[in-house]
Coordinates of C-alpha atoms in Angstrom, one line a residue:
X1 CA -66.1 -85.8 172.4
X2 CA -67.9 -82.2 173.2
X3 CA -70.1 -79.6 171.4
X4 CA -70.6 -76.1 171.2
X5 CA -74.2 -75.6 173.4
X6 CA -75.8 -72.4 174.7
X7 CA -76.4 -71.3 178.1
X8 CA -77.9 -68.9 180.0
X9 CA -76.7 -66.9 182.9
X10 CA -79.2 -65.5 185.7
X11 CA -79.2 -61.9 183.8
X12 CA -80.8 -63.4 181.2
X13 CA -76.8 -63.5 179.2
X14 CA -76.8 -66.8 176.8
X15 CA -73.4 -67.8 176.0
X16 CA -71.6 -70.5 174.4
X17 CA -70.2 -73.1 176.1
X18 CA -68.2 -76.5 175.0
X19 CA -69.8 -79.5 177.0
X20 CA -68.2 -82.4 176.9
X21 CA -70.0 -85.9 178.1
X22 CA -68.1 -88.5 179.8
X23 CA -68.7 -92.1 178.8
X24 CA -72.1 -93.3 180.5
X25 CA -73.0 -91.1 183.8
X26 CA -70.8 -88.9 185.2
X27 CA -69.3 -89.0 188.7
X28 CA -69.4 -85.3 189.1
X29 CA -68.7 -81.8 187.0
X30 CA -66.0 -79.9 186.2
X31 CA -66.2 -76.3 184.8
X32 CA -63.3 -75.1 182.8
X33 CA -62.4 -71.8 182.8
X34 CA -60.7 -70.4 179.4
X35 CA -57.0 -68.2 179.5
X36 CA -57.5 -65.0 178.0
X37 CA -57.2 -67.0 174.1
X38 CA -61.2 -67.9 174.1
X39 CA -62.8 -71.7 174.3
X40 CA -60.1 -72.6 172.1
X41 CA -58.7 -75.8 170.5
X42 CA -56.7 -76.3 174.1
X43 CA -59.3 -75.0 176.1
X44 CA -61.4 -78.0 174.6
X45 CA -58.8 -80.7 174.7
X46 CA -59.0 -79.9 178.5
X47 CA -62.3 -80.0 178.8
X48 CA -62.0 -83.5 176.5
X49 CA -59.9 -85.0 179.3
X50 CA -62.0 -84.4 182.3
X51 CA -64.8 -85.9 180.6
X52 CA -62.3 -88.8 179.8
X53 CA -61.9 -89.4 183.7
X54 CA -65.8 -89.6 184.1
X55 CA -66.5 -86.0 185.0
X56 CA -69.0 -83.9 182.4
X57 CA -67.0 -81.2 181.6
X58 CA -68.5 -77.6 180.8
X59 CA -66.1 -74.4 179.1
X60 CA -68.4 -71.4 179.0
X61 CA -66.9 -68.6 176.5
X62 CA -66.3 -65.7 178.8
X63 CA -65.0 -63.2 176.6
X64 CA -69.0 -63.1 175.1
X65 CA -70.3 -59.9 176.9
X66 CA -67.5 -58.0 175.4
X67 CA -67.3 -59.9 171.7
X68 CA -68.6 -63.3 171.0
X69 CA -66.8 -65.8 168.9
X70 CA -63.0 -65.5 170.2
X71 CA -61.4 -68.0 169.7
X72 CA -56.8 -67.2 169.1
X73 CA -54.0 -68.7 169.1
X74 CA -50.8 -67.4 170.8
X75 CA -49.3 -65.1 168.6
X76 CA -47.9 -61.9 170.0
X77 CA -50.5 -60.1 168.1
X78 CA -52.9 -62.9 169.7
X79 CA -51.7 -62.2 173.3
X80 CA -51.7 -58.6 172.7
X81 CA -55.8 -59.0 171.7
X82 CA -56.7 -61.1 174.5
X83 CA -54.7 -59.0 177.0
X84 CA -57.3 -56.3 175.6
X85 CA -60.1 -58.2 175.6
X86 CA -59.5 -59.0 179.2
X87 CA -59.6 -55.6 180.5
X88 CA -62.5 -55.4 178.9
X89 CA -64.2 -58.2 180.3
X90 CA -62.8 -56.8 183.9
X91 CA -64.2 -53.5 183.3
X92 CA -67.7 -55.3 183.2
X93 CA -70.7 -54.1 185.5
X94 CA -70.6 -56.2 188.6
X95 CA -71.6 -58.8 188.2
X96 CA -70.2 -59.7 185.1
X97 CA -68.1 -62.5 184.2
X98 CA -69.3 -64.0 187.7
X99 CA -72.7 -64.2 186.0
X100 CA -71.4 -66.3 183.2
X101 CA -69.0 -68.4 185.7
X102 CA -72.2 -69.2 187.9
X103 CA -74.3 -69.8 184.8
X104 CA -72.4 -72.6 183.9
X105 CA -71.7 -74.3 187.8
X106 CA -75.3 -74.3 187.2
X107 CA -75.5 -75.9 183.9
X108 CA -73.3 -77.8 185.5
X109 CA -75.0 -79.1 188.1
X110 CA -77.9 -80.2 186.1
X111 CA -76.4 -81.4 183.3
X112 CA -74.7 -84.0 185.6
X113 CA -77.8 -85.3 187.4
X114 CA -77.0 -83.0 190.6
X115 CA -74.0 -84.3 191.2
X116 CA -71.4 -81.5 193.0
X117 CA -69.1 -79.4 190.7
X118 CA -65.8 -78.1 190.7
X119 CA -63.8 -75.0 188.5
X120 CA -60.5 -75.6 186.9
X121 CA -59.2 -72.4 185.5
X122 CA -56.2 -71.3 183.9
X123 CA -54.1 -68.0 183.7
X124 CA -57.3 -65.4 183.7
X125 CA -59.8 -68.5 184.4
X126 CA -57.1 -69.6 186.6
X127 CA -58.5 -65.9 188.7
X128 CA -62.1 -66.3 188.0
X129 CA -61.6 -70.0 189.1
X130 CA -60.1 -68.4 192.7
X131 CA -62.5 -66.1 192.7
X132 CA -65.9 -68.5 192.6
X133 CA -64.1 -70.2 195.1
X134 CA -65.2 -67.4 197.5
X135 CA -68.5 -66.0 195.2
X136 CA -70.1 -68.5 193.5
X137 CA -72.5 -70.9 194.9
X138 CA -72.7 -74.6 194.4
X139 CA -69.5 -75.2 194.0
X140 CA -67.5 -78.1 195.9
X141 CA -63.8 -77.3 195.0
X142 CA -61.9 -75.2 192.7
X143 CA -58.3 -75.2 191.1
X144 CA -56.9 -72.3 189.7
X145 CA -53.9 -72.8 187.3
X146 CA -51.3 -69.9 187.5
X147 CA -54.1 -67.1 187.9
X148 CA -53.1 -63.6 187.0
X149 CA -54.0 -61.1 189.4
X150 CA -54.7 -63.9 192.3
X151 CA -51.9 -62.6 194.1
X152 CA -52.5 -59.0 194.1
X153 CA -54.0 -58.1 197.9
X154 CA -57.2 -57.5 196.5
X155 CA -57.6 -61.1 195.6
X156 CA -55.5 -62.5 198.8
X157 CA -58.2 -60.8 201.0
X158 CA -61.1 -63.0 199.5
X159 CA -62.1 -65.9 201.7
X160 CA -62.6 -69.1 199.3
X161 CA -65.7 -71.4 200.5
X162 CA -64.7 -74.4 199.2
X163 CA -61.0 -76.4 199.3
X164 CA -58.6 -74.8 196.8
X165 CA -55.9 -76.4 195.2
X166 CA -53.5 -73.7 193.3
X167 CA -50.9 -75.0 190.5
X168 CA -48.8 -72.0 190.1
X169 CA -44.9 -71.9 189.3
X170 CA -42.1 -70.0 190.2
X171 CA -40.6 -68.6 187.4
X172 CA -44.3 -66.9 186.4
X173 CA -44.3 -62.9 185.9
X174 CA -47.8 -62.7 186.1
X175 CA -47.9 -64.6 189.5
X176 CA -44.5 -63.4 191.4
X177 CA -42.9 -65.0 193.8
X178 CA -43.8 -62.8 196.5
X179 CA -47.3 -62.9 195.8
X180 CA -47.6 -67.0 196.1
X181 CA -45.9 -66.1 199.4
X182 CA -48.3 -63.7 200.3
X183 CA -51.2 -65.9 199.6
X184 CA -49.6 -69.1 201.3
X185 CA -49.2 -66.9 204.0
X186 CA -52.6 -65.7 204.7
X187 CA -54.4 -68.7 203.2
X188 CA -52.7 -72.5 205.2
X189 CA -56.0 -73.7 204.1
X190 CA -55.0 -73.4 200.3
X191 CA -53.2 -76.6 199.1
X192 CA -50.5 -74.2 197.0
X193 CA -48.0 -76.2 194.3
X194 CA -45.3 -75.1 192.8
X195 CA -43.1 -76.0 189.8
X196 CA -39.8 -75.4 188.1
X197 CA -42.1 -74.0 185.1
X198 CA -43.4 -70.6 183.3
X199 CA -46.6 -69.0 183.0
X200 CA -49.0 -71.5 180.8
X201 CA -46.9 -74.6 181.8
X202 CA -50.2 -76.7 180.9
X203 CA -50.9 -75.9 177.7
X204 CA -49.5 -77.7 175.1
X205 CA -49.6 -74.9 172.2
X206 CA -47.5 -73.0 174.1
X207 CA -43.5 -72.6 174.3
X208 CA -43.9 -72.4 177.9
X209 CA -45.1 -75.8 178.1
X210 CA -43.7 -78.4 180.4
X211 CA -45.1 -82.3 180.1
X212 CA -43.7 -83.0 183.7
X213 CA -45.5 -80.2 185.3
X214 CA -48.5 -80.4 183.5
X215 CA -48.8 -84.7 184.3
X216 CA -48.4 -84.0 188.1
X217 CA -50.8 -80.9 188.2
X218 CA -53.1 -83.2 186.8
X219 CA -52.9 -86.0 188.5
X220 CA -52.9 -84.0 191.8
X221 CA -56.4 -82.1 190.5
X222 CA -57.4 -85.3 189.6
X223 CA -57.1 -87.1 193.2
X224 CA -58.3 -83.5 194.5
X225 CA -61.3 -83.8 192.4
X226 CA -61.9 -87.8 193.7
X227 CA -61.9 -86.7 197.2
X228 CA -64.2 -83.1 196.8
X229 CA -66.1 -83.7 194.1
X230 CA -66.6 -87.6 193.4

């Protein structure tokens, strides 16, 4: 359904990015934001099935300041790289990854006609996906599925701009317990979910995997997505 395009952050950064069209024009766009695996085979089915529900769908490879290409499974070995390539990628200049994240809201946005975007990120997308919420611009609504690091007071202090829907889940050791209480706490606004799941309950190439959490996290983005985004 999608390809493998270039764009171009405001630095000047081109990076990939798997764009996929929805059948005839789209009702809005959604920006996927990768784990720390690369725009991988899941990473694209994702994208694959917002563009099924009428939304063109945009996955910009954010590991590509650090190394281009990446693209794992789930391996130890795998998790172990992307856990490094991720403190990489954090370690980044400011502005960064938010370069690339805003590059492709504004891809985004033209690509679709004008019509208003929204992030959906997961694990370390799920924290970029919080965090554009309260930096980017142009941006109409963002969901952040089980973001590492959201819940750290650093990341509870930001103020998000836009509604926020969080999946998260409460058996999660990247996103404790007390955290998701800390940030229900000190954000009401924040439409927070959570299910009887592990971390990575949404991806489908994962052990952690959980088709009943995953349907209704997706059909609650979905409806979230109808109301904010179109």
């Amino acid at each position: 359904m999608g390809q493998m395009l270039e764009i171009t952050a405001a630095d000047g950064q081109k990076l990939p990015a798997y764009v996929a069209q929805p059948e005839g024009a789209p009702r809005g766009a959604v920006v996927v934001l990768q784990e720390i695996f690369g725009v991988n085979s899941h990473i694209r089915d994702v994208a694959d099935g917002y563009a099924r529900a009428g939304y063109l769908a945009v996955a910009p490879a954010l590991f590509q300041r650090v190394q281009p290409g990446v693209e794992m499974g789930y391996s130890d070995a795998e998790v172990k790289a992307g856990i490094q390539l991720k403190a990489k990628a954090e370690a980044l200049p400011a502005p960064g990854v938010l370069a690339d994240v805003q590059g492709a809201i504004d891809y985004a946005a033209q690509a679709s006609g004008g019509q208003k975007v929204a992030v959906v990120g997961y694990c370390w997308g799920g924290l970029w996906a919080w965090r554009a919420a309260a930096l980017a611009t142009g941006l109409s609504a963002a969901v952040p599925y089980y973001g590492g690091g959201m819940t750290q007071p650093a990341e509870i202090a930001r103020r998000p701009r836009v509604p926020v829907m969080a999946h998260l889940s409460d058996n999660d050791g990247s996103v404790p317990m007390d955290g998701v209480q800390a940030l229900q706490q000190a954000h009401p606004e924040v439409q927070v979910f959570i299910y009887p799941a592990h971390h990575g309950f949404n991806c489908d190439q994962r052990p952690a995997y959980d088709a009943a959490a995953a349907r209704q996290a997706l059909e609650r983005t979905l409806a979230f997505l109808a109301q904010h985004v179109g």
